[in-house]
Amino acid sequence: MSRSLAEGRLRIAQRLEGLGQLAGGICHEINNPLCFIVSSAELMEEGLEGVSTSISADQFGELSELVRSISIGAHRIARIVHSVKLFARQS
């Protein structure tokens, strides 16, 4: 293997390492507020059960659907973050 080829591969490896570190840092920054959103959505779902008799069925349905959408979206983001973390560890 020639020296220039080895140097080129080293540069590529260094770039991938940097990309992995960047991805890991971004995941960490996203994961902290995401945990808050997920746990808050779970608490809201539990709390809605207690207010179901004090609001109309339509309002309850709308709120339940909204909380469910928040939860689904947050879990989707969590899966993406997990996938990026796996990539970051591999690189």
mmCIF file of C-alpha atoms in Angstrom:
data_model
loop_
_atom_site.group_PDB
_atom_site.id
_atom_site.type_symbol
_atom_site.label_atom_id
_atom_site.label_comp_id
_atom_site.label_asym_id
_atom_site.label_seq_id
_atom_site.Cartn_x
_atom_site.Cartn_y
_atom_site.Cartn_z
ATOM 1 C CA MET A 1 0.000 0.000 0.000
ATOM 2 C CA SER A 2 1.420 3.380 -0.927
ATOM 3 C CA ARG A 3 1.944 6.146 1.598
ATOM 4 C CA SER A 4 -0.557 8.473 -0.091
ATOM 5 C CA LEU A 5 -3.244 5.772 -0.044
ATOM 6 C CA ALA A 6 -2.611 5.129 3.651
ATOM 7 C CA GLU A 7 -2.784 8.857 4.400
ATOM 8 C CA GLY A 8 -6.042 9.131 2.476
ATOM 9 C CA ARG A 9 -7.561 6.284 4.460
ATOM 10 C CA LEU A 10 -6.358 7.866 7.695
ATOM 11 C CA ARG A 11 -8.053 11.173 6.772
ATOM 12 C CA ILE A 12 -11.295 9.333 6.007
ATOM 13 C CA ALA A 13 -11.094 7.476 9.317
ATOM 14 C CA GLN A 14 -10.491 10.764 11.160
ATOM 15 C CA ARG A 15 -13.485 12.371 9.443
ATOM 16 C CA LEU A 16 -15.691 9.428 10.386
ATOM 17 C CA GLU A 17 -14.459 9.626 13.957
ATOM 18 C CA GLY A 18 -15.304 13.328 14.053
ATOM 19 C CA LEU A 19 -18.720 12.659 12.559
ATOM 20 C CA GLY A 20 -19.355 9.974 15.168
ATOM 21 C CA GLN A 21 -18.385 12.332 17.985
ATOM 22 C CA LEU A 22 -20.613 15.061 16.583
ATOM 23 C CA ALA A 23 -23.535 12.649 16.229
ATOM 24 C CA GLY A 24 -23.032 11.411 19.790
ATOM 25 C CA GLY A 25 -23.032 14.975 21.127
ATOM 26 C CA ILE A 26 -26.159 15.901 19.204
ATOM 27 C CA CYS A 27 -27.926 12.779 20.458
ATOM 28 C CA HIS A 28 -27.029 13.644 24.028
ATOM 29 C CA GLU A 29 -28.400 17.167 23.624
ATOM 30 C CA ILE A 30 -31.633 15.886 22.048
ATOM 31 C CA ASN A 31 -32.087 13.036 24.503
ATOM 32 C CA ASN A 32 -32.247 15.209 27.638
ATOM 33 C CA PRO A 33 -35.293 17.294 26.663
ATOM 34 C CA LEU A 34 -36.793 14.275 24.908
ATOM 35 C CA CYS A 35 -36.853 12.327 28.180
ATOM 36 C CA PHE A 36 -38.790 15.215 29.723
ATOM 37 C CA ILE A 37 -41.309 15.204 26.860
ATOM 38 C CA VAL A 38 -41.822 11.432 27.026
ATOM 39 C CA SER A 39 -42.326 11.394 30.786
ATOM 40 C CA SER A 40 -44.613 14.448 30.657
ATOM 41 C CA ALA A 41 -46.772 12.810 27.976
ATOM 42 C CA GLU A 42 -47.048 9.680 30.107
ATOM 43 C CA LEU A 43 -48.078 11.764 33.127
ATOM 44 C CA MET A 44 -50.641 13.647 31.034
ATOM 45 C CA GLU A 45 -52.128 10.355 29.837
ATOM 46 C CA GLU A 46 -52.484 9.214 33.435
ATOM 47 C CA GLY A 47 -53.875 12.602 34.487
ATOM 48 C CA LEU A 48 -56.493 12.590 31.756
ATOM 49 C CA GLU A 49 -58.078 9.531 33.305
ATOM 50 C CA GLY A 50 -58.839 11.607 36.407
ATOM 51 C CA VAL A 51 -60.532 14.457 34.527
ATOM 52 C CA SER A 52 -62.587 12.391 32.114
ATOM 53 C CA THR A 53 -65.782 13.066 34.092
ATOM 54 C CA SER A 54 -65.219 16.821 34.442
ATOM 55 C CA ILE A 55 -64.919 17.651 30.729
ATOM 56 C CA SER A 56 -67.025 16.820 27.717
ATOM 57 C CA ALA A 57 -66.466 13.614 25.796
ATOM 58 C CA ASP A 58 -65.350 15.647 22.759
ATOM 59 C CA GLN A 59 -62.793 17.590 24.792
ATOM 60 C CA PHE A 60 -61.550 14.412 26.410
ATOM 61 C CA GLY A 61 -61.207 12.732 23.025
ATOM 62 C CA GLU A 62 -59.312 15.694 21.573
ATOM 63 C CA LEU A 63 -56.970 15.902 24.546
ATOM 64 C CA SER A 64 -56.385 12.164 24.533
ATOM 65 C CA GLU A 65 -55.562 12.209 20.822
ATOM 66 C CA LEU A 66 -53.218 15.179 21.268
ATOM 67 C CA VAL A 67 -51.344 13.504 24.115
ATOM 68 C CA ARG A 68 -51.166 10.253 22.149
ATOM 69 C CA SER A 69 -49.712 12.145 19.164
ATOM 70 C CA ILE A 70 -47.099 13.783 21.383
ATOM 71 C CA SER A 71 -46.159 10.403 22.806
ATOM 72 C CA ILE A 72 -45.918 8.752 19.384
ATOM 73 C CA GLY A 73 -43.784 11.599 18.019
ATOM 74 C CA ALA A 74 -41.476 11.574 21.029
ATOM 75 C CA HIS A 75 -40.981 7.824 20.804
ATOM 76 C CA ARG A 76 -40.193 8.190 17.100
ATOM 77 C CA ILE A 77 -37.522 10.749 17.897
ATOM 78 C CA ALA A 78 -36.166 8.431 20.598
ATOM 79 C CA ARG A 79 -35.779 5.632 18.032
ATOM 80 C CA ILE A 80 -33.944 7.974 15.664
ATOM 81 C CA VAL A 81 -31.637 9.133 18.455
ATOM 82 C CA HIS A 82 -30.957 5.518 19.389
ATOM 83 C CA SER A 83 -30.069 4.665 15.784
ATOM 84 C CA VAL A 84 -27.720 7.631 15.516
ATOM 85 C CA LYS A 85 -26.075 6.667 18.822
ATOM 86 C CA LEU A 86 -25.409 3.191 17.435
ATOM 87 C CA PHE A 87 -23.818 4.766 14.363
ATOM 88 C CA ALA A 88 -21.724 7.075 16.539
ATOM 89 C CA ARG A 89 -20.417 4.161 18.603
ATOM 90 C CA GLN A 90 -19.524 2.153 15.512
ATOM 91 C CA SER A 91 -17.600 4.979 13.910
#
